[in-house]
Amino acid sequence: RPTLTLLRAAGLHDPAADLAQAERLGVATADAEGTVRFRHPLVRAAVYADAPEQDRREAHALLARPVTEPVEQARHLALAHPYEDEATARTLMYAAEYARRDGAPDAAFELAGLAARRTPGGHPAEYADRLLMAAEYACDAGQLEEAGQAAETVLTGSGSARQRVRARLVLLRNAGQALKGAQALIEEGLRDADGDPEAEAWLHHWAAVRGLLCGELEDAARHARRAARQAAVAGDTDTRIGALATLARVRSLGGEPVAADVALEEALALTGGADAGPESWGLIRMRAILALDSDKVTEAQERVAQLLTEIGEFAGVEEVMATLVALTRIQVRAGHCREALTTAARCTRAVAETGVQAAPALYAAALAAT
């Protein structure tokens, strides 16, 4: 969507005059803001497809200079340099990180994947790191097949134990709640992680989540405590918070509400409190679930409704889905059945066009229908 101003900055002396003939022929036009548009997308596609490769590359290189938006600039650079180039790869990774922070995980996945492909063959560690980031962004975007392919590529090809651990974490995340058969994946990861407290913390946390989902509460608690300890040693606050939140849920399900509250309060203290933004979202949701376990239904509903308003469009689809499922459960317990059906339908829509595991959404829909 170039403007006449952008085209002039890219090197055209008088873009309005250049556009005049195209306007007379009904091919393209410019609106009141100076944005150039083709009359039909097929014309646009044909012009691009018919242009010689060298001309396309030169056009992208010219446009990359005046464009200031990081994602668009990076795409132009990638298309201007369709070969291995470390400087281009670094620019693409910066743009991918920018896109994810801006709430565009699809674009982040695309750009990180381009960065991996532009990485020179003599930089295998950087290639694997960029491919892993692409896999993580694909998870954020609900593109599970693409995430799994990227993770498997690293798992089979990397000589780094830590990178193989990270690849397994992507595969565990891809599994969603279907972790019963993931024991071998976790055990293999722990062998690779031996001596690396941070990597051990990651895998012990996943083992705790698996135990929680499989009803193995004592194992889950043991792994959660080990994860929290190793994360503290490594200085990994995020994993420590997650492990403590999982421990809180395990204790609550085990009929120990006081121990659950202690674990959750410790986790909240590490985030800076309930107003800490995205870092505290999962804990706020957990606090609501613990309130629901104790039959404090009104408190639980208020917490989750407020959280849903706060996260808005900035969270990934998994975060939104988890919050909607929690709200559905609470509304059902409160006897607000019509509202529960509406929330469950919203949850279904949130995952309908993504590859995210639909089981939690189906559970919410079934619970509301019942």
Short mmCIF file of N, CA and C in Angstrom, two decimals, residues 204-316:
data_model
loop_
_atom_site.label_atom_id
_atom_site.label_comp_id
_atom_site.label_asym_id
_atom_site.label_seq_id
_atom_site.Cartn_x
_atom_site.Cartn_y
_atom_site.Cartn_z
N HIS A 204 10.95 -30.09 34.74
CA HIS A 204 10.24 -30.49 35.96
C HIS A 204 8.86 -29.81 36.03
N HIS A 205 8.80 -28.59 35.54
CA HIS A 205 7.49 -27.92 35.53
C HIS A 205 6.52 -28.65 34.60
N TRP A 206 7.01 -29.05 33.42
CA TRP A 206 6.13 -29.80 32.52
C TRP A 206 5.74 -31.14 33.13
N ALA A 207 6.67 -31.76 33.86
CA ALA A 207 6.33 -33.02 34.53
C ALA A 207 5.24 -32.78 35.59
N ALA A 208 5.30 -31.62 36.25
CA ALA A 208 4.27 -31.28 37.24
C ALA A 208 2.92 -31.07 36.56
N VAL A 209 2.92 -30.39 35.44
CA VAL A 209 1.67 -30.17 34.70
C VAL A 209 1.10 -31.51 34.24
N ARG A 210 1.99 -32.37 33.73
CA ARG A 210 1.53 -33.69 33.30
C ARG A 210 0.90 -34.45 34.47
N GLY A 211 1.58 -34.43 35.63
CA GLY A 211 1.04 -35.12 36.79
C GLY A 211 -0.30 -34.57 37.22
N LEU A 212 -0.45 -33.25 37.14
CA LEU A 212 -1.71 -32.60 37.49
C LEU A 212 -2.83 -33.08 36.57
N LEU A 213 -2.56 -33.09 35.26
CA LEU A 213 -3.58 -33.48 34.29
C LEU A 213 -3.92 -34.96 34.36
N CYS A 214 -2.94 -35.78 34.79
CA CYS A 214 -3.17 -37.22 34.86
C CYS A 214 -3.66 -37.67 36.24
N GLY A 215 -3.84 -36.71 37.16
CA GLY A 215 -4.33 -37.05 38.49
C GLY A 215 -3.28 -37.63 39.41
N GLU A 216 -2.00 -37.51 39.03
CA GLU A 216 -0.90 -38.02 39.86
C GLU A 216 -0.41 -36.87 40.74
N LEU A 217 -1.19 -36.52 41.77
CA LEU A 217 -0.99 -35.27 42.49
C LEU A 217 0.30 -35.24 43.30
N GLU A 218 0.68 -36.34 43.91
CA GLU A 218 1.92 -36.33 44.68
C GLU A 218 3.14 -36.15 43.79
N ASP A 219 3.16 -36.85 42.65
CA ASP A 219 4.25 -36.65 41.68
C ASP A 219 4.25 -35.22 41.18
N ALA A 220 3.07 -34.69 40.91
CA ALA A 220 2.96 -33.32 40.41
C ALA A 220 3.54 -32.33 41.41
N ALA A 221 3.21 -32.51 42.69
CA ALA A 221 3.71 -31.61 43.73
C ALA A 221 5.23 -31.71 43.84
N ARG A 222 5.76 -32.94 43.76
CA ARG A 222 7.21 -33.13 43.86
C ARG A 222 7.94 -32.43 42.72
N HIS A 223 7.42 -32.61 41.51
CA HIS A 223 8.05 -31.97 40.35
C HIS A 223 7.90 -30.44 40.41
N ALA A 224 6.76 -29.97 40.88
CA ALA A 224 6.55 -28.51 40.97
C ALA A 224 7.53 -27.88 41.95
N ARG A 225 7.73 -28.53 43.10
CA ARG A 225 8.69 -28.00 44.08
C ARG A 225 10.10 -28.02 43.51
N ARG A 226 10.45 -29.11 42.81
CA ARG A 226 11.79 -29.21 42.22
C ARG A 226 11.97 -28.13 41.14
N ALA A 227 10.95 -27.90 40.35
CA ALA A 227 11.02 -26.87 39.32
C ALA A 227 11.23 -25.49 39.93
N ALA A 228 10.50 -25.21 41.01
CA ALA A 228 10.63 -23.90 41.66
C ALA A 228 12.03 -23.72 42.23
N ARG A 229 12.58 -24.78 42.83
CA ARG A 229 13.93 -24.68 43.40
C ARG A 229 14.97 -24.45 42.32
N GLN A 230 14.91 -25.24 41.25
CA GLN A 230 15.90 -25.11 40.18
C GLN A 230 15.77 -23.76 39.46
N ALA A 231 14.54 -23.29 39.32
CA ALA A 231 14.33 -21.98 38.69
C ALA A 231 14.91 -20.87 39.55
N ALA A 232 14.80 -21.01 40.86
CA ALA A 232 15.38 -20.01 41.77
C ALA A 232 16.89 -20.00 41.64
N VAL A 233 17.51 -21.18 41.54
CA VAL A 233 18.96 -21.28 41.37
C VAL A 233 19.38 -20.59 40.06
N ALA A 234 18.59 -20.81 39.00
CA ALA A 234 18.92 -20.27 37.69
C ALA A 234 18.53 -18.80 37.53
N GLY A 235 17.75 -18.27 38.48
CA GLY A 235 17.27 -16.91 38.34
C GLY A 235 16.17 -16.76 37.31
N ASP A 236 15.46 -17.87 37.03
CA ASP A 236 14.39 -17.88 36.03
C ASP A 236 13.06 -17.64 36.75
N THR A 237 12.69 -16.37 36.87
CA THR A 237 11.50 -16.01 37.64
C THR A 237 10.22 -16.52 36.99
N ASP A 238 10.13 -16.48 35.67
CA ASP A 238 8.90 -16.91 34.99
C ASP A 238 8.59 -18.37 35.28
N THR A 239 9.60 -19.24 35.16
CA THR A 239 9.37 -20.66 35.42
C THR A 239 9.06 -20.90 36.89
N ARG A 240 9.72 -20.17 37.76
CA ARG A 240 9.45 -20.30 39.19
C ARG A 240 8.00 -19.94 39.49
N ILE A 241 7.52 -18.87 38.88
CA ILE A 241 6.13 -18.46 39.07
C ILE A 241 5.19 -19.54 38.57
N GLY A 242 5.46 -20.08 37.37
CA GLY A 242 4.60 -21.12 36.81
C GLY A 242 4.57 -22.36 37.68
N ALA A 243 5.74 -22.74 38.20
CA ALA A 243 5.80 -23.94 39.06
C ALA A 243 5.01 -23.74 40.35
N LEU A 244 5.11 -22.56 40.93
CA LEU A 244 4.38 -22.28 42.17
C LEU A 244 2.87 -22.25 41.91
N ALA A 245 2.47 -21.72 40.75
CA ALA A 245 1.04 -21.71 40.41
C ALA A 245 0.53 -23.14 40.24
N THR A 246 1.32 -23.98 39.59
CA THR A 246 0.93 -25.38 39.43
C THR A 246 0.84 -26.07 40.79
N LEU A 247 1.81 -25.78 41.67
CA LEU A 247 1.77 -26.35 43.02
C LEU A 247 0.52 -25.91 43.76
N ALA A 248 0.12 -24.65 43.57
CA ALA A 248 -1.10 -24.14 44.23
C ALA A 248 -2.32 -24.93 43.77
N ARG A 249 -2.40 -25.20 42.47
CA ARG A 249 -3.55 -25.96 41.96
C ARG A 249 -3.55 -27.38 42.49
N VAL A 250 -2.37 -28.00 42.53
CA VAL A 250 -2.26 -29.37 43.04
C VAL A 250 -2.72 -29.42 44.50
N ARG A 251 -2.24 -28.46 45.29
CA ARG A 251 -2.62 -28.44 46.71
C ARG A 251 -4.12 -28.21 46.89
N SER A 252 -4.68 -27.35 46.06
CA SER A 252 -6.12 -27.09 46.15
C SER A 252 -6.92 -28.34 45.83
N LEU A 253 -6.55 -29.04 44.77
CA LEU A 253 -7.24 -30.28 44.41
C LEU A 253 -7.04 -31.36 45.46
N GLY A 254 -5.92 -31.29 46.20
CA GLY A 254 -5.66 -32.26 47.25
C GLY A 254 -6.32 -31.90 48.57
N GLY A 255 -7.16 -30.86 48.57
CA GLY A 255 -7.87 -30.48 49.79
C GLY A 255 -7.02 -29.71 50.78
N GLU A 256 -6.02 -28.98 50.28
CA GLU A 256 -5.14 -28.20 51.15
C GLU A 256 -5.19 -26.72 50.74
N PRO A 257 -6.31 -26.03 51.01
CA PRO A 257 -6.46 -24.65 50.54
C PRO A 257 -5.45 -23.67 51.13
N VAL A 258 -5.03 -23.89 52.38
CA VAL A 258 -4.05 -22.98 53.00
C VAL A 258 -2.71 -23.10 52.28
N ALA A 259 -2.25 -24.33 52.03
CA ALA A 259 -0.99 -24.53 51.31
C ALA A 259 -1.08 -23.98 49.90
N ALA A 260 -2.26 -24.11 49.28
CA ALA A 260 -2.46 -23.57 47.93
C ALA A 260 -2.32 -22.06 47.93
N ASP A 261 -2.93 -21.39 48.92
CA ASP A 261 -2.84 -19.93 49.01
C ASP A 261 -1.40 -19.47 49.24
N VAL A 262 -0.66 -20.22 50.06
CA VAL A 262 0.73 -19.85 50.34
C VAL A 262 1.56 -19.89 49.05
N ALA A 263 1.40 -20.95 48.27
CA ALA A 263 2.15 -21.08 47.02
C ALA A 263 1.77 -19.98 46.03
N LEU A 264 0.47 -19.68 45.96
CA LEU A 264 0.03 -18.66 45.00
C LEU A 264 0.49 -17.27 45.42
N GLU A 265 0.46 -16.98 46.69
CA GLU A 265 0.92 -15.67 47.16
C GLU A 265 2.42 -15.50 46.90
N GLU A 266 3.19 -16.56 47.06
CA GLU A 266 4.62 -16.49 46.76
C GLU A 266 4.83 -16.18 45.28
N ALA A 267 4.03 -16.82 44.42
CA ALA A 267 4.13 -16.57 42.98
C ALA A 267 3.76 -15.13 42.64
N LEU A 268 2.66 -14.64 43.23
CA LEU A 268 2.23 -13.26 42.97
C LEU A 268 3.27 -12.25 43.43
N ALA A 269 3.92 -12.53 44.55
CA ALA A 269 4.96 -11.62 45.04
C ALA A 269 6.10 -11.51 44.05
N LEU A 270 6.39 -12.60 43.35
CA LEU A 270 7.47 -12.58 42.36
C LEU A 270 7.12 -11.75 41.13
N THR A 271 5.82 -11.61 40.83
CA THR A 271 5.42 -10.81 39.66
C THR A 271 5.32 -9.33 40.00
N GLY A 272 5.28 -9.00 41.28
CA GLY A 272 5.07 -7.62 41.68
C GLY A 272 3.63 -7.35 42.05
N GLY A 273 2.80 -8.42 42.13
CA GLY A 273 1.41 -8.24 42.54
C GLY A 273 0.45 -8.46 41.40
N ALA A 274 -0.84 -8.42 41.72
CA ALA A 274 -1.89 -8.73 40.75
C ALA A 274 -2.03 -7.67 39.66
N ASP A 275 -1.39 -6.53 39.82
CA ASP A 275 -1.50 -5.46 38.81
C ASP A 275 -0.26 -5.40 37.92
N ALA A 276 0.46 -6.50 37.83
CA ALA A 276 1.74 -6.50 37.11
C ALA A 276 1.60 -6.71 35.61
N GLY A 277 0.37 -6.77 35.10
CA GLY A 277 0.19 -6.93 33.66
C GLY A 277 0.27 -8.39 33.24
N PRO A 278 0.74 -8.66 32.00
CA PRO A 278 0.74 -10.03 31.47
C PRO A 278 1.40 -11.05 32.37
N GLU A 279 2.41 -10.64 33.15
CA GLU A 279 3.10 -11.58 34.02
C GLU A 279 2.16 -12.18 35.08
N SER A 280 1.12 -11.47 35.42
CA SER A 280 0.23 -11.93 36.49
C SER A 280 -1.07 -12.54 35.98
N TRP A 281 -1.30 -12.55 34.67
CA TRP A 281 -2.58 -13.03 34.14
C TRP A 281 -2.89 -14.46 34.55
N GLY A 282 -1.91 -15.36 34.36
CA GLY A 282 -2.15 -16.75 34.71
C GLY A 282 -2.42 -16.93 36.19
N LEU A 283 -1.76 -16.12 37.02
CA LEU A 283 -1.95 -16.23 38.46
C LEU A 283 -3.31 -15.70 38.89
N ILE A 284 -3.77 -14.64 38.22
CA ILE A 284 -5.11 -14.14 38.52
C ILE A 284 -6.15 -15.20 38.18
N ARG A 285 -5.95 -15.85 37.05
CA ARG A 285 -6.87 -16.93 36.66
C ARG A 285 -6.80 -18.07 37.67
N MET A 286 -5.60 -18.40 38.12
CA MET A 286 -5.45 -19.47 39.11
C MET A 286 -6.13 -19.08 40.42
N ARG A 287 -5.97 -17.83 40.83
CA ARG A 287 -6.62 -17.38 42.07
C ARG A 287 -8.14 -17.53 41.96
N ALA A 288 -8.69 -17.24 40.79
CA ALA A 288 -10.12 -17.40 40.59
C ALA A 288 -10.53 -18.87 40.68
N ILE A 289 -9.70 -19.76 40.11
CA ILE A 289 -10.02 -21.20 40.18
C ILE A 289 -9.94 -21.70 41.61
N LEU A 290 -8.96 -21.22 42.36
CA LEU A 290 -8.87 -21.62 43.78
C LEU A 290 -10.08 -21.11 44.55
N ALA A 291 -10.54 -19.90 44.21
CA ALA A 291 -11.75 -19.38 44.86
C ALA A 291 -12.95 -20.26 44.51
N LEU A 292 -13.01 -20.72 43.26
CA LEU A 292 -14.10 -21.59 42.84
C LEU A 292 -14.03 -22.92 43.59
N ASP A 293 -12.81 -23.46 43.78
CA ASP A 293 -12.65 -24.70 44.56
C ASP A 293 -13.21 -24.55 45.97
N SER A 294 -13.15 -23.33 46.50
CA SER A 294 -13.64 -23.06 47.86
C SER A 294 -15.06 -22.51 47.87
N ASP A 295 -15.75 -22.63 46.72
CA ASP A 295 -17.14 -22.19 46.59
C ASP A 295 -17.31 -20.68 46.72
N LYS A 296 -16.28 -19.91 46.47
CA LYS A 296 -16.39 -18.45 46.45
C LYS A 296 -16.66 -18.02 45.00
N VAL A 297 -17.88 -18.31 44.55
CA VAL A 297 -18.20 -18.20 43.13
C VAL A 297 -18.20 -16.75 42.67
N THR A 298 -18.81 -15.86 43.44
CA THR A 298 -18.88 -14.45 43.04
C THR A 298 -17.48 -13.85 42.90
N GLU A 299 -16.61 -14.13 43.87
CA GLU A 299 -15.24 -13.62 43.81
C GLU A 299 -14.53 -14.16 42.56
N ALA A 300 -14.71 -15.45 42.28
CA ALA A 300 -14.06 -16.06 41.12
C ALA A 300 -14.54 -15.40 39.83
N GLN A 301 -15.84 -15.16 39.72
CA GLN A 301 -16.39 -14.57 38.50
C GLN A 301 -15.89 -13.15 38.30
N GLU A 302 -15.83 -12.38 39.36
CA GLU A 302 -15.36 -11.00 39.25
C GLU A 302 -13.91 -10.95 38.78
N ARG A 303 -13.08 -11.85 39.31
CA ARG A 303 -11.66 -11.86 38.94
C ARG A 303 -11.47 -12.19 37.45
N VAL A 304 -12.17 -13.22 36.98
CA VAL A 304 -11.97 -13.65 35.60
C VAL A 304 -12.59 -12.67 34.61
N ALA A 305 -13.75 -12.12 34.94
CA ALA A 305 -14.36 -11.12 34.05
C ALA A 305 -13.47 -9.90 33.89
N GLN A 306 -12.88 -9.46 34.99
CA GLN A 306 -11.97 -8.32 34.93
C GLN A 306 -10.72 -8.66 34.12
N LEU A 307 -10.22 -9.88 34.29
CA LEU A 307 -9.03 -10.31 33.55
C LEU A 307 -9.31 -10.35 32.05
N LEU A 308 -10.46 -10.86 31.67
CA LEU A 308 -10.81 -10.95 30.25
C LEU A 308 -10.85 -9.58 29.61
N THR A 309 -11.36 -8.60 30.34
CA THR A 309 -11.38 -7.22 29.84
C THR A 309 -9.96 -6.68 29.70
N GLU A 310 -9.10 -7.03 30.64
CA GLU A 310 -7.74 -6.49 30.65
C GLU A 310 -6.89 -7.05 29.52
N ILE A 311 -6.98 -8.37 29.26
CA ILE A 311 -6.07 -8.96 28.28
C ILE A 311 -6.43 -8.56 26.86
N GLY A 312 -7.73 -8.31 26.60
CA GLY A 312 -8.15 -7.80 25.31
C GLY A 312 -7.56 -8.58 24.15
N GLU A 313 -7.01 -7.83 23.18
CA GLU A 313 -6.48 -8.43 21.96
C GLU A 313 -4.98 -8.66 22.03
N PHE A 314 -4.38 -8.37 23.16
CA PHE A 314 -2.92 -8.44 23.25
C PHE A 314 -2.40 -9.83 23.58
N ALA A 315 -3.27 -10.71 24.10
CA ALA A 315 -2.83 -12.03 24.51
C ALA A 315 -2.89 -13.00 23.34
N GLY A 316 -2.10 -14.09 23.46
CA GLY A 316 -2.17 -15.15 22.47
C GLY A 316 -3.48 -15.91 22.61
#
